[in-house]
Coordinates of C-alpha atoms in Angstrom, one line a residue:
X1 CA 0.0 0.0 0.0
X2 CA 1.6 3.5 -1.0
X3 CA 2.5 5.2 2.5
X4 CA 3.7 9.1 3.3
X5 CA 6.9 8.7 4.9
X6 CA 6.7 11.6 7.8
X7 CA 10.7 13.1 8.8
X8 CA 11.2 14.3 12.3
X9 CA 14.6 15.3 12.8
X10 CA 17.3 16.9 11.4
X11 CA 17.6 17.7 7.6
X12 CA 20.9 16.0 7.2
X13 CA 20.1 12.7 7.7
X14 CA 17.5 13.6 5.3
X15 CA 19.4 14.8 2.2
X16 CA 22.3 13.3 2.9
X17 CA 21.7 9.9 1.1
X18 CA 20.7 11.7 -2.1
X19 CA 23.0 14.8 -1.9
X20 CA 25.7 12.2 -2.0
X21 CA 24.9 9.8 -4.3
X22 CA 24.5 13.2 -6.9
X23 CA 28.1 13.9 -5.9
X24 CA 29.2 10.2 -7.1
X25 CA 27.1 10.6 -10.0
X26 CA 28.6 13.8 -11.4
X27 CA 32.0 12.5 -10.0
X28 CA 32.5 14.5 -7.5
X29 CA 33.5 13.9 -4.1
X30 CA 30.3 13.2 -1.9
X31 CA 30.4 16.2 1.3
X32 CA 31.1 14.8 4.6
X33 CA 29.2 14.7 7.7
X34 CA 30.3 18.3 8.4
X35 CA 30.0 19.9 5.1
X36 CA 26.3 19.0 4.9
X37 CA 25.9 20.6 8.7
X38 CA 27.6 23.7 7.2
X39 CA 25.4 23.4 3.9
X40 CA 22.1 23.3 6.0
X41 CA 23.0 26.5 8.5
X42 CA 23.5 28.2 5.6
X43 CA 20.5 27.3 4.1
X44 CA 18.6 28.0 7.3
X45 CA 20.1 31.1 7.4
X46 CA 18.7 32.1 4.5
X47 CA 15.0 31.2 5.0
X48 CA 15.1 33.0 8.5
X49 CA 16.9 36.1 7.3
X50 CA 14.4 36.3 4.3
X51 CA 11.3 35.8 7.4
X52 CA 13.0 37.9 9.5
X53 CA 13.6 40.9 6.9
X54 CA 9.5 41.4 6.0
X55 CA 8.6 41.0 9.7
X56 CA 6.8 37.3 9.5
X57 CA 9.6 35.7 11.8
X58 CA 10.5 36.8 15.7
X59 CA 13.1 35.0 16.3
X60 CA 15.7 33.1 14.0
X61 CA 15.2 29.3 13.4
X62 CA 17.4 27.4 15.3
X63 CA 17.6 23.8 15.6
X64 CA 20.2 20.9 16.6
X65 CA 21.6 19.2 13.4
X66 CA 23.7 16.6 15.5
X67 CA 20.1 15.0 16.8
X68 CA 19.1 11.2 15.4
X69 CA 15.7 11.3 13.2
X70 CA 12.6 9.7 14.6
X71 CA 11.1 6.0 13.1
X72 CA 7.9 5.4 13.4
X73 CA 5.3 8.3 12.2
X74 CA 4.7 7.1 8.4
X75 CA 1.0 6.5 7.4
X76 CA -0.9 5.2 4.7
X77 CA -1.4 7.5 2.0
X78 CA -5.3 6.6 2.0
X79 CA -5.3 7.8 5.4
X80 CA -3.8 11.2 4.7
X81 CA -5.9 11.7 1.5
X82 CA -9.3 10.9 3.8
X83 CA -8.2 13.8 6.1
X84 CA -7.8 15.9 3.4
X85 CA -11.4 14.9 1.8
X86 CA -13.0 14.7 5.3
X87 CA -11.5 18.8 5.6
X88 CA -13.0 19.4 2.0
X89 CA -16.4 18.6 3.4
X90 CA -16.0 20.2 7.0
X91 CA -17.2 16.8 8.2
X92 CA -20.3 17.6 6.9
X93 CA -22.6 14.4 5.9
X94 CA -21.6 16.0 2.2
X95 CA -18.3 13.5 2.8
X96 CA -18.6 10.0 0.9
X97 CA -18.5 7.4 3.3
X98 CA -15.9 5.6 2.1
X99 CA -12.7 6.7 0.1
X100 CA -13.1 7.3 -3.8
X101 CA -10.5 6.0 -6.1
X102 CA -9.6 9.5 -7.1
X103 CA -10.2 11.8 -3.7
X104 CA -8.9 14.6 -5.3
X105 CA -11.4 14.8 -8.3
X106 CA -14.2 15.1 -5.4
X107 CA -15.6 18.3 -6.3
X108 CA -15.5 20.4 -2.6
X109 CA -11.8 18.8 -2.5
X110 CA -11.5 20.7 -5.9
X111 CA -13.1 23.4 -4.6
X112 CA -10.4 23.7 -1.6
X113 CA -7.4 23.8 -3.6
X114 CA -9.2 26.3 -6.7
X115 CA -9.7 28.5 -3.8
X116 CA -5.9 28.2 -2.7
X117 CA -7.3 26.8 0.9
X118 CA -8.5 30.5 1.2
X119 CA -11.4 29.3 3.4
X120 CA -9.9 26.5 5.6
X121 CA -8.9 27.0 9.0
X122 CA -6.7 24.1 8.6
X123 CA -4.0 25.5 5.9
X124 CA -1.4 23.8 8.5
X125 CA -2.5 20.9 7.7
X126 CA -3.3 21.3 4.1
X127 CA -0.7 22.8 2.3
X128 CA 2.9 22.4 3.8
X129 CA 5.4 19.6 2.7
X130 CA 7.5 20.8 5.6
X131 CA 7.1 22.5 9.3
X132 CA 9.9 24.8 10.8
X133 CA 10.4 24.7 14.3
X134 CA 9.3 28.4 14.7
X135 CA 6.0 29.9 15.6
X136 CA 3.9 31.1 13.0
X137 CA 0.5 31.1 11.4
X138 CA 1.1 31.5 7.5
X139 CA 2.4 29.1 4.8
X140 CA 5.1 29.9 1.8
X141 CA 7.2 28.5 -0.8
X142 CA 10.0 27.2 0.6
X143 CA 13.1 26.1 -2.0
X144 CA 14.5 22.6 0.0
X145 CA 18.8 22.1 0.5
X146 CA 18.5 20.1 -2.2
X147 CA 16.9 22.9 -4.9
X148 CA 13.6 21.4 -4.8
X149 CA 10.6 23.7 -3.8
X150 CA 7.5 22.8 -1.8
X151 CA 5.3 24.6 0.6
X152 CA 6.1 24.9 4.0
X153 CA 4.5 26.1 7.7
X154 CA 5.3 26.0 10.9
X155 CA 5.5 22.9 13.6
X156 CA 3.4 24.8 16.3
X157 CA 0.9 26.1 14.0
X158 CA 0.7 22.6 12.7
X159 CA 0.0 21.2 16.2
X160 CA -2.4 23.9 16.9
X161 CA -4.4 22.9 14.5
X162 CA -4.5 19.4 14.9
X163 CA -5.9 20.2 18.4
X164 CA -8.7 22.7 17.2
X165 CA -9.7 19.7 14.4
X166 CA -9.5 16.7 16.7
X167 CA -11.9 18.5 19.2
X168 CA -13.8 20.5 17.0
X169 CA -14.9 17.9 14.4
X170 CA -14.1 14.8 16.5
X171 CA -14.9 16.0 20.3
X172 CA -12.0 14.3 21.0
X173 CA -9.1 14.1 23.6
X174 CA -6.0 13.9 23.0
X175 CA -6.2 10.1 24.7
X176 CA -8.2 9.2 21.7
X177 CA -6.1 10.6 19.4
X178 CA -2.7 8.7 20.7
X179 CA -5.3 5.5 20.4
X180 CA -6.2 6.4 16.5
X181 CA -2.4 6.6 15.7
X182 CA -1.8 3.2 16.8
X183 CA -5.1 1.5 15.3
X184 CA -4.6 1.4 11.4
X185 CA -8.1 1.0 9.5
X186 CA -8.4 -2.1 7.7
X187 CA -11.5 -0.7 5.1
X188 CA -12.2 2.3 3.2
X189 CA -14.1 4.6 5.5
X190 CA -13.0 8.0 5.2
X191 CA -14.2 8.6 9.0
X192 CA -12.2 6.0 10.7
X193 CA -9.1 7.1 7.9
X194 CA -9.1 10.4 8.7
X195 CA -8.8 9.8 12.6
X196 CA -5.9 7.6 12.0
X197 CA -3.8 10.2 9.8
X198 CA -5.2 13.3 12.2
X199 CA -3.4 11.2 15.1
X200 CA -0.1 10.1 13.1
X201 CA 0.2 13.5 12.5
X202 CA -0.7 15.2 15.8
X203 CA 1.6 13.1 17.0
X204 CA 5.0 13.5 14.4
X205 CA 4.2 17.3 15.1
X206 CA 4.3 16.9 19.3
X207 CA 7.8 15.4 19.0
X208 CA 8.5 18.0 16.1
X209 CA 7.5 21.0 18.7
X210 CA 9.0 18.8 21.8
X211 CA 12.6 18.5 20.3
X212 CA 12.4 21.4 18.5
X213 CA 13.1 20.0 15.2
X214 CA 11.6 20.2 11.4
X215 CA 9.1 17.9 10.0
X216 CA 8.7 16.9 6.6
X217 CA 6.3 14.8 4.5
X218 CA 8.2 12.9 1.7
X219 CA 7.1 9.6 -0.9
X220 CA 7.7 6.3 1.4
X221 CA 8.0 2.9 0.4
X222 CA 4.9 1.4 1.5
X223 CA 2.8 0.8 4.8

């Protein structure tokens, strides 16, 4: 089954598998340990000085590089596509039942990205890619180490949010929600989907804001 791989931890141990493996491509000598540390601050630097220079960032980002990533926050990518249909209908009845083979041709999930998530409360959630440990309550393009670009947010906005969902639209605790990350749905009901991905990912963005650390959403291998 196709799974979302979810990063919590330092962006070196990251990139670092495919930074290198670009260096022995193009025959070059793949950057040490060090020299990817160095590459990161700098990159880091950037984005905060940029944030920092039109008034949308207090303080600068800083976070420990030197810190092991953390296993175990990867979901199903049915899951995370039910949230995101289950947040296209508000959890209104409106929301099939059970998960379409093509979510994203449902027409209030087309509405929600036509409309640039203009009228969700839950752009946290919606559009970023990545989360900066930093406090914040807007999204932007964010060009990656690596020269990619993607959309990223902010870990305690992201957490936030999980909170106002899971006991807005689930009257839930956040008991319940440590129980849905560790239950995996065996069917295709968008309800009991959702849950499941809303608690994965209230609970990758927890240890996110805990250690102080980025999270980011990337392809995984399976689930």
């Amino acid at each position: 089954m196709p799974a979302v791989a979810i990063h919590v931890g330092p962006l070196v141990s990251h990139f670092a598998a495919g930074v290198r493996a670009a260096a022995r491509d193009a025959g070059e000598t793949p950057p040490s340990d060090a020299e990817l540390r160095d590459s990161i601050a700098a990159w880091r630097a950037w984005i905060s000085e940029g944030l920092e220079a039109r008034g949308l960032l207090l303080r600068p980002l800083v976070w420990d590089e030197d810190q092991a990533p953390e296993p175990g926050h990867d979901l199903a990518l049915a899951a995370l596509q039910a949230l995101k249909l289950f947040l296209a209908h508000g959890g209104a009845a409106s929301c099939p039942p059970e998960l379409p083979d093509a979510p994203e041709l449902d027409p209030a999930w087309r509405a929600m990205v036509d409309a640039d998530f203009a009228d969700t409360p839950y752009d946290q959630l919606l559009v970023p890619e990545l989360w900066l440990p930093a406090a914040f309550d807007f999204t932007f393009a964010c060009p990656l180490p690596d020269g990619h670009e993607l959309l990223a947010g902010s870990v305690d906005g992201l957490l936030a949010q999980c909170a106002a969902l899971r006991e807005r639209l689930f009257a839930a605790t956040p008991i319940d929600a440590a129980l849905w990350a560790e239950s995996t749905p065996s069917g295709p009901a968008v309800r009991a989907l959702a849950r499941h991905a809303l608690g994965r990912i209230e609970r990758a963005a927890a240890r996110a804001a805990a250690r102080r650390v980025p999270m980011l959403l990337h392809a995984g291998s399976g689930a």
